[in-house]
PDB file of C-alpha atoms in Angstrom:
ATOM      1  CA  MET A   1      38.265  93.375  89.876  1.00  0.00           C
ATOM      2  CA  LYS A   2      39.696  92.972  86.347  1.00  0.00           C
ATOM      3  CA  ILE A   3      40.443  96.021  84.184  1.00  0.00           C
ATOM      4  CA  SER A   4      40.975  95.619  80.394  1.00  0.00           C
ATOM      5  CA  VAL A   5      42.747  98.251  78.357  1.00  0.00           C
ATOM      6  CA  ASN A   6      42.155  98.415  74.586  1.00  0.00           C
ATOM      7  CA  LEU A   7      45.497  99.104  72.944  1.00  0.00           C
ATOM      8  CA  ARG A   8      43.965  98.925  69.431  1.00  0.00           C
ATOM      9  CA  PRO A   9      41.152 101.456  69.086  1.00  0.00           C
ATOM     10  CA  GLY A  10      40.034 100.041  65.748  1.00  0.00           C
ATOM     11  CA  ALA A  11      39.719  96.503  67.030  1.00  0.00           C
ATOM     12  CA  LYS A  12      36.593  97.206  69.062  1.00  0.00           C
ATOM     13  CA  ARG A  13      34.837  98.839  66.136  1.00  0.00           C
ATOM     14  CA  ALA A  14      35.698  95.954  63.827  1.00  0.00           C
ATOM     15  CA  ALA A  15      34.629  93.430  66.408  1.00  0.00           C
ATOM     16  CA  THR A  16      31.344  95.230  66.916  1.00  0.00           C
ATOM     17  CA  ARG A  17      30.710  95.277  63.192  1.00  0.00           C
ATOM     18  CA  GLY A  18      31.452  91.594  62.912  1.00  0.00           C
ATOM     19  CA  ILE A  19      29.153  90.750  65.834  1.00  0.00           C
ATOM     20  CA  SER A  20      26.323  92.768  64.259  1.00  0.00           C
ATOM     21  CA  LEU A  21      26.620  90.986  60.884  1.00  0.00           C
ATOM     22  CA  GLY A  22      26.959  87.669  62.568  1.00  0.00           C
ATOM     23  CA  GLY A  23      23.877  88.333  64.660  1.00  0.00           C
ATOM     24  CA  LEU A  24      21.920  89.285  61.583  1.00  0.00           C
ATOM     25  CA  GLY A  25      22.995  86.088  59.852  1.00  0.00           C
ATOM     26  CA  ALA A  26      22.117  84.091  62.960  1.00  0.00           C
ATOM     27  CA  GLY A  27      18.694  85.749  63.064  1.00  0.00           C
ATOM     28  CA  PHE A  28      17.971  84.748  59.457  1.00  0.00           C
ATOM     29  CA  GLY A  29      19.236  81.267  60.131  1.00  0.00           C
ATOM     30  CA  GLY A  30      16.979  80.912  63.200  1.00  0.00           C
ATOM     31  CA  LEU A  31      13.998  82.182  61.231  1.00  0.00           C
ATOM     32  CA  ALA A  32      14.614  79.650  58.469  1.00  0.00           C
ATOM     33  CA  ALA A  33      14.977  76.856  61.040  1.00  0.00           C
ATOM     34  CA  ARG A  34      11.770  77.876  62.766  1.00  0.00           C
ATOM     35  CA  LEU A  35       9.890  77.969  59.491  1.00  0.00           C
ATOM     36  CA  LYS A  36      11.201  74.547  58.643  1.00  0.00           C
ATOM     37  CA  THR A  37      10.187  73.218  62.072  1.00  0.00           C
ATOM     38  CA  LEU A  38       6.768  74.734  61.864  1.00  0.00           C
ATOM     39  CA  GLY A  39       6.257  73.326  58.412  1.00  0.00           C
ATOM     40  CA  ALA A  40       7.372  69.863  59.520  1.00  0.00           C
ATOM     41  CA  THR A  41       5.398  69.606  62.792  1.00  0.00           C
ATOM     42  CA  GLY A  42       2.293  71.457  61.629  1.00  0.00           C
ATOM     43  CA  GLU A  43       2.170  73.571  64.774  1.00  0.00           C
ATOM     44  CA  THR A  44       0.774  76.593  62.951  1.00  0.00           C
ATOM     45  CA  GLY A  45      -2.724  75.378  62.884  1.00  0.00           C
ATOM     46  CA  GLY A  46      -3.750  78.640  61.333  1.00  0.00           C
ATOM     47  CA  ARG A  47      -2.500  80.587  64.349  1.00  0.00           C
ATOM     48  CA  ASP A  48       0.943  81.650  62.911  1.00  0.00           C
ATOM     49  CA  PRO A  49       0.608  83.514  59.548  1.00  0.00           C
ATOM     50  CA  LEU A  50       4.374  84.138  59.369  1.00  0.00           C
ATOM     51  CA  PHE A  51       4.887  80.727  57.820  1.00  0.00           C
ATOM     52  CA  TYR A  52       2.456  81.412  55.002  1.00  0.00           C
ATOM     53  CA  LEU A  53       3.878  84.863  54.405  1.00  0.00           C
ATOM     54  CA  ALA A  54       7.386  83.429  54.226  1.00  0.00           C
ATOM     55  CA  VAL A  55       6.260  80.700  51.840  1.00  0.00           C
ATOM     56  CA  LEU A  56       4.500  83.233  49.638  1.00  0.00           C
ATOM     57  CA  ALA A  57       7.562  85.448  49.704  1.00  0.00           C
ATOM     58  CA  TRP A  58       9.842  82.582  48.699  1.00  0.00           C
ATOM     59  CA  VAL A  59       7.412  81.506  45.983  1.00  0.00           C
ATOM     60  CA  GLY A  60       7.301  85.088  44.698  1.00  0.00           C
ATOM     61  CA  VAL A  61      11.079  85.381  44.723  1.00  0.00           C
ATOM     62  CA  LEU A  62      11.498  82.036  42.969  1.00  0.00           C
ATOM     63  CA  GLY A  63       8.840  82.947  40.429  1.00  0.00           C
ATOM     64  CA  PHE A  64      10.450  86.322  39.744  1.00  0.00           C
ATOM     65  CA  LEU A  65      13.864  84.697  39.357  1.00  0.00           C
ATOM     66  CA  GLY A  66      12.436  82.062  37.044  1.00  0.00           C
ATOM     67  CA  TYR A  67      10.603  84.663  34.984  1.00  0.00           C
ATOM     68  CA  THR A  68      13.732  86.803  34.798  1.00  0.00           C
ATOM     69  CA  PHE A  69      15.837  83.815  33.770  1.00  0.00           C
ATOM     70  CA  VAL A  70      13.371  82.730  31.086  1.00  0.00           C
ATOM     71  CA  ARG A  71      12.921  86.264  29.783  1.00  0.00           C
ATOM     72  CA  THR A  72      16.674  86.907  29.702  1.00  0.00           C
ATOM     73  CA  GLY A  73      17.252  83.635  27.888  1.00  0.00           C
ATOM     74  CA  SER A  74      14.551  84.499  25.365  1.00  0.00           C
ATOM     75  CA  GLN A  75      16.015  87.951  24.762  1.00  0.00           C
ATOM     76  CA  LEU A  76      19.483  86.465  24.414  1.00  0.00           C
ATOM     77  CA  ALA A  77      18.199  83.900  21.904  1.00  0.00           C
ATOM     78  CA  THR A  78      16.495  86.714  19.982  1.00  0.00           C
ATOM     79  CA  LEU A  79      19.502  89.011  19.992  1.00  0.00           C
ATOM     80  CA  ARG A  80      22.102  86.376  19.131  1.00  0.00           C
ATOM     81  CA  PRO A  81      21.165  86.188  15.390  1.00  0.00           C
ATOM     82  CA  GLN A  82      21.190  89.990  15.234  1.00  0.00           C
ATOM     83  CA  LEU A  83      24.632  90.023  16.829  1.00  0.00           C
ATOM     84  CA  GLU A  84      25.924  87.453  14.345  1.00  0.00           C
ATOM     85  CA  GLU A  85      24.379  89.388  11.444  1.00  0.00           C
ATOM     86  CA  THR A  86      25.910  92.639  12.719  1.00  0.00           C
ATOM     87  CA  GLN A  87      29.328  91.006  13.043  1.00  0.00           C
ATOM     88  CA  SER A  88      29.041  89.600   9.523  1.00  0.00           C
ATOM     89  CA  GLU A  89      27.953  92.999   8.180  1.00  0.00           C
ATOM     90  CA  HIS A  90      30.871  94.633   9.979  1.00  0.00           C
ATOM     91  CA  GLN A  91      33.278  92.166   8.375  1.00  0.00           C
ATOM     92  CA  ARG A  92      31.789  92.824   4.926  1.00  0.00           C
ATOM     93  CA  PHE A  93      32.070  96.576   5.502  1.00  0.00           C
ATOM     94  CA  ARG A  94      35.728  96.233   6.491  1.00  0.00           C
ATOM     95  CA  GLU A  95      36.409  94.225   3.321  1.00  0.00           C
ATOM     96  CA  PHE A  96      34.585  96.870   1.292  1.00  0.00           C
ATOM     97  CA  VAL A  97      36.665  99.660   2.863  1.00  0.00           C
ATOM     98  CA  ARG A  98      39.900  97.753   2.181  1.00  0.00           C
ATOM     99  CA  GLN A  99      38.879  97.125  -1.439  1.00  0.00           C
ATOM    100  CA  LYS A 100      37.904 100.792  -1.860  1.00  0.00           C
ATOM    101  CA  ARG A 101      41.276 101.931  -0.529  1.00  0.00           C
ATOM    102  CA  ARG A 102      43.094  99.566  -2.884  1.00  0.00           C
ATOM    103  CA  GLU A 103      41.084 100.878  -5.840  1.00  0.00           C
ATOM    104  CA  GLU A 104      41.751 104.478  -4.789  1.00  0.00           C
ATOM    105  CA  ALA A 105      45.486 103.717  -4.615  1.00  0.00           C
ATOM    106  CA  VAL A 106      45.355 102.234  -8.131  1.00  0.00           C
ATOM    107  CA  ARG A 107      43.363 105.240  -9.370  1.00  0.00           C
ATOM    108  CA  ASP A 108      45.847 107.708  -7.874  1.00  0.00           C
ATOM    109  CA  SER A 109      48.726 105.781  -9.449  1.00  0.00           C
ATOM    110  CA  VAL A 110      47.043 105.842 -12.882  1.00  0.00           C
ATOM    111  CA  LEU A 111      46.253 109.562 -12.567  1.00  0.00           C
ATOM    112  CA  GLY A 112      49.869 110.247 -11.642  1.00  0.00           C
ATOM    113  CA  GLN A 113      51.083 108.318 -14.685  1.00  0.00           C
ATOM    114  CA  ILE A 114      48.634 110.157 -16.947  1.00  0.00           C
ATOM    115  CA  ALA A 115      49.791 113.514 -15.570  1.00  0.00           C
ATOM    116  CA  THR A 116      53.408 112.533 -16.210  1.00  0.00           C
ATOM    117  CA  ILE A 117      52.608 111.451 -19.772  1.00  0.00           C
ATOM    118  CA  ARG A 118      50.736 114.693 -20.433  1.00  0.00           C
ATOM    119  CA  ALA A 119      53.630 116.727 -19.059  1.00  0.00           C
ATOM    120  CA  VAL A 120      56.096 114.884 -21.295  1.00  0.00           C
ATOM    121  CA  ASP A 121      53.808 114.782 -24.338  1.00  0.00           C
ATOM    122  CA  GLY A 122      52.385 118.283 -23.967  1.00  0.00           C
ATOM    123  CA  ASP A 123      54.771 119.916 -26.463  1.00  0.00           C
ATOM    124  CA  ARG A 124      54.985 117.003 -28.852  1.00  0.00           C
ATOM    125  CA  TYR A 125      52.606 118.345 -31.505  1.00  0.00           C
ATOM    126  CA  VAL A 126      53.076 122.079 -30.946  1.00  0.00           C
ATOM    127  CA  TRP A 127      55.207 122.670 -34.032  1.00  0.00           C
ATOM    128  CA  ALA A 128      53.118 120.309 -36.134  1.00  0.00           C
ATOM    129  CA  HIS A 129      50.065 122.498 -35.443  1.00  0.00           C
ATOM    130  CA  ILE A 130      52.056 125.705 -35.991  1.00  0.00           C
ATOM    131  CA  MET A 131      53.443 124.608 -39.363  1.00  0.00           C
ATOM    132  CA  ASP A 132      50.049 123.295 -40.459  1.00  0.00           C
ATOM    133  CA  ASP A 133      48.326 126.605 -39.641  1.00  0.00           C
ATOM    134  CA  VAL A 134      51.068 128.652 -41.301  1.00  0.00           C
ATOM    135  CA  ALA A 135      50.904 126.524 -44.459  1.00  0.00           C
ATOM    136  CA  ARG A 136      47.106 126.812 -44.616  1.00  0.00           C
ATOM    137  CA  ALA A 137      47.178 130.596 -44.119  1.00  0.00           C
ATOM    138  CA  LEU A 138      49.879 131.262 -46.762  1.00  0.00           C
ATOM    139  CA  PRO A 139      48.263 133.034 -49.780  1.00  0.00           C
ATOM    140  CA  PRO A 140      49.439 132.745 -53.417  1.00  0.00           C
ATOM    141  CA  PHE A 141      52.564 134.617 -54.505  1.00  0.00           C
ATOM    142  CA  THR A 142      53.815 134.661 -50.929  1.00  0.00           C
ATOM    143  CA  TRP A 143      56.691 132.607 -49.590  1.00  0.00           C
ATOM    144  CA  LEU A 144      58.493 132.234 -46.291  1.00  0.00           C
ATOM    145  CA  SER A 145      62.191 132.395 -45.584  1.00  0.00           C
ATOM    146  CA  ASP A 146      62.212 131.631 -41.846  1.00  0.00           C
ATOM    147  CA  VAL A 147      59.922 130.330 -39.099  1.00  0.00           C
ATOM    148  CA  ARG A 148      61.462 130.169 -35.632  1.00  0.00           C
ATOM    149  CA  ALA A 149      60.551 130.254 -31.978  1.00  0.00           C
ATOM    150  CA  VAL A 150      61.115 133.469 -30.067  1.00  0.00           C
ATOM    151  CA  PRO A 151      63.112 132.838 -26.866  1.00  0.00           C
ATOM    152  CA  PRO A 152      61.460 134.107 -23.666  1.00  0.00           C
ATOM    153  CA  ALA A 153      62.550 137.529 -22.479  1.00  0.00           C
ATOM    154  CA  ALA A 154      63.223 136.349 -18.888  1.00  0.00           C
ATOM    155  CA  ASP A 155      64.408 133.209 -17.150  1.00  0.00           C
ATOM    156  CA  THR A 156      61.420 130.899 -16.654  1.00  0.00           C
ATOM    157  CA  SER A 157      63.164 128.102 -14.772  1.00  0.00           C
ATOM    158  CA  GLY A 158      60.940 126.962 -11.942  1.00  0.00           C
ATOM    159  CA  ALA A 159      58.087 129.230 -13.065  1.00  0.00           C
ATOM    160  CA  GLU A 160      54.929 128.523 -15.020  1.00  0.00           C
ATOM    161  CA  ARG A 161      55.556 127.591 -18.639  1.00  0.00           C
ATOM    162  CA  LEU A 162      55.023 130.510 -21.018  1.00  0.00           C
ATOM    163  CA  PRO A 163      53.185 130.140 -24.340  1.00  0.00           C
ATOM    164  CA  VAL A 164      55.266 129.529 -27.458  1.00  0.00           C
ATOM    165  CA  GLU A 165      55.849 132.607 -29.628  1.00  0.00           C
ATOM    166  CA  VAL A 166      56.707 132.222 -33.302  1.00  0.00           C
ATOM    167  CA  GLN A 167      58.445 134.689 -35.603  1.00  0.00           C
ATOM    168  CA  ILE A 168      57.609 134.364 -39.298  1.00  0.00           C
ATOM    169  CA  THR A 169      59.756 136.003 -41.968  1.00  0.00           C
ATOM    170  CA  GLY A 170      58.586 136.053 -45.581  1.00  0.00           C
ATOM    171  CA  ARG A 171      58.191 137.819 -48.909  1.00  0.00           C
ATOM    172  CA  THR A 172      55.228 138.689 -51.084  1.00  0.00           C
ATOM    173  CA  VAL A 173      54.800 140.375 -54.449  1.00  0.00           C
ATOM    174  CA  ASP A 174      51.386 141.741 -53.447  1.00  0.00           C
ATOM    175  CA  ILE A 175      50.806 143.942 -50.432  1.00  0.00           C
ATOM    176  CA  GLN A 176      47.259 142.568 -50.225  1.00  0.00           C
ATOM    177  CA  GLY A 177      48.752 139.076 -49.860  1.00  0.00           C
ATOM    178  CA  TYR A 178      50.589 140.319 -46.781  1.00  0.00           C
ATOM    179  CA  THR A 179      47.416 141.598 -45.112  1.00  0.00           C
ATOM    180  CA  ARG A 180      45.526 138.451 -46.180  1.00  0.00           C
ATOM    181  CA  PHE A 181      48.243 136.307 -44.616  1.00  0.00           C
ATOM    182  CA  MET A 182      47.940 138.180 -41.298  1.00  0.00           C
ATOM    183  CA  ARG A 183      44.160 137.844 -41.305  1.00  0.00           C
ATOM    184  CA  GLN A 184      44.257 134.122 -42.050  1.00  0.00           C
ATOM    185  CA  LEU A 185      46.872 133.543 -39.348  1.00  0.00           C
ATOM    186  CA  GLU A 186      44.611 135.307 -36.867  1.00  0.00           C
ATOM    187  CA  ASP A 187      41.748 132.992 -37.865  1.00  0.00           C
ATOM    188  CA  ALA A 188      43.912 129.867 -37.517  1.00  0.00           C
ATOM    189  CA  PRO A 189      42.790 127.541 -34.671  1.00  0.00           C
ATOM    190  CA  TRP A 190      46.266 127.133 -33.132  1.00  0.00           C
ATOM    191  CA  LEU A 191      47.678 130.628 -33.554  1.00  0.00           C
ATOM    192  CA  GLY A 192      46.667 133.995 -32.166  1.00  0.00           C
ATOM    193  CA  ASN A 193      47.922 137.445 -31.191  1.00  0.00           C
ATOM    194  CA  VAL A 194      49.380 138.021 -34.651  1.00  0.00           C
ATOM    195  CA  THR A 195      51.544 141.150 -34.625  1.00  0.00           C
ATOM    196  CA  ALA A 196      53.339 142.905 -37.504  1.00  0.00           C
ATOM    197  CA  ILE A 197      56.966 143.556 -36.613  1.00  0.00           C
ATOM    198  CA  SER A 198      58.088 145.105 -39.896  1.00  0.00           C
ATOM    199  CA  ALA A 199      57.091 145.408 -43.544  1.00  0.00           C
ATOM    200  CA  ASN A 200      59.538 146.900 -46.046  1.00  0.00           C
ATOM    201  CA  THR A 201      59.845 147.007 -49.831  1.00  0.00           C
ATOM    202  CA  VAL A 202      63.014 145.378 -51.073  1.00  0.00           C
ATOM    203  CA  VAL A 203      64.359 144.469 -54.502  1.00  0.00           C
ATOM    204  CA  GLU A 204      64.891 140.780 -55.028  1.00  0.00           C
ATOM    205  CA  GLN A 205      66.047 139.399 -58.412  1.00  0.00           C
ATOM    206  CA  GLY A 206      65.239 142.700 -60.078  1.00  0.00           C
ATOM    207  CA  ARG A 207      61.681 142.801 -58.708  1.00  0.00           C
ATOM    208  CA  ALA A 208      60.225 144.889 -55.877  1.00  0.00           C
ATOM    209  CA  VAL A 209      58.725 142.682 -53.178  1.00  0.00           C
ATOM    210  CA  THR A 210      57.462 143.283 -49.658  1.00  0.00           C
ATOM    211  CA  ALA A 211      59.592 141.722 -46.932  1.00  0.00           C
ATOM    212  CA  PHE A 212      57.652 141.233 -43.710  1.00  0.00           C
ATOM    213  CA  VAL A 213      58.199 139.891 -40.228  1.00  0.00           C
ATOM    214  CA  LEU A 214      55.274 138.677 -38.125  1.00  0.00           C
ATOM    215  CA  ARG A 215      54.915 137.233 -34.660  1.00  0.00           C
ATOM    216  CA  ALA A 216      52.188 134.922 -33.419  1.00  0.00           C
ATOM    217  CA  THR A 217      51.453 132.997 -30.233  1.00  0.00           C
ATOM    218  CA  PHE A 218      50.596 129.324 -30.074  1.00  0.00           C
ATOM    219  CA  THR A 219      47.200 128.817 -28.385  1.00  0.00           C
ATOM    220  CA  ALA A 220      45.155 125.723 -27.632  1.00  0.00           C
ATOM    221  CA  ALA A 221      42.506 125.131 -30.254  1.00  0.00           C
ATOM    222  CA  ASP A 222      38.827 124.697 -29.533  1.00  0.00           C
ATOM    223  CA  SER A 223      37.643 121.159 -28.832  1.00  0.00           C
ATOM    224  CA  SER A 224      35.812 121.089 -32.172  1.00  0.00           C
ATOM    225  CA  TYR A 225      39.215 121.024 -33.908  1.00  0.00           C
ATOM    226  CA  LEU A 226      40.409 118.015 -31.890  1.00  0.00           C
ATOM    227  CA  ARG A 227      39.790 114.458 -32.978  1.00  0.00           C
ATOM    228  CA  THR A 228      40.864 111.519 -30.838  1.00  0.00           C
ATOM    229  CA  VAL A 229      40.871 107.809 -31.573  1.00  0.00           C
ATOM    230  CA  PRO A 230      41.297 104.826 -29.251  1.00  0.00           C
ATOM    231  CA  VAL A 231      44.840 103.636 -28.699  1.00  0.00           C
ATOM    232  CA  ALA A 232      44.113 100.211 -30.225  1.00  0.00           C
ATOM    233  CA  GLU A 233      42.711 101.810 -33.400  1.00  0.00           C
ATOM    234  CA  SER A 234      45.698 104.156 -33.719  1.00  0.00           C
ATOM    235  CA  VAL A 235      48.084 101.204 -33.350  1.00  0.00           C
ATOM    236  CA  VAL A 236      46.239  99.161 -35.999  1.00  0.00           C
ATOM    237  CA  ARG A 237      46.422 102.042 -38.446  1.00  0.00           C
TER     238      ARG A 237
END
């Protein structure tokens, strides 16, 4: 009597699994061989329908595979142009995005340069407008002795720029000329907030005149007072 001891518990299970799969494969192989033998010898004689069922099954499987292959090939041929068109459209869109980003970078650079120019050129014509408005508002028999900017009362370094204030000192032989001068300054497009600081009667060259001091604030004029010309035209002139 021979006794066998299994020292590897997993070996039996693996062996059993292998025998089962092998037996299944052997069963299919025997069935295929029998079908082949029956088909070759003609022993069915209408008594064994398994052969016909197997043939029909194989024909059905082959037909389904052929149909699937043809249909997949047709779908692939149909979708390939769409894929190529989509890839081409994607490439065009990427080029468009790159071009748009380049143009935005150029636009931002130009806007930055314009802002710098405006910051530098913002006060260029302030005094030209102030002197022009003062000269236009000056009535007859009235003259000026001083026009100066009033320094800001507090330190404005690092803060928002304050408007320019102007102090105007003058003389007039007619008190009505003084009031007319204030009214016309108030109506000037580039000046506003006209305030009378002092008005005294003094004797100058043997004649009594009114000495006055006014203050006004430079303000941006309405767009109707602004006239711009192209750079090329201004250069030609």
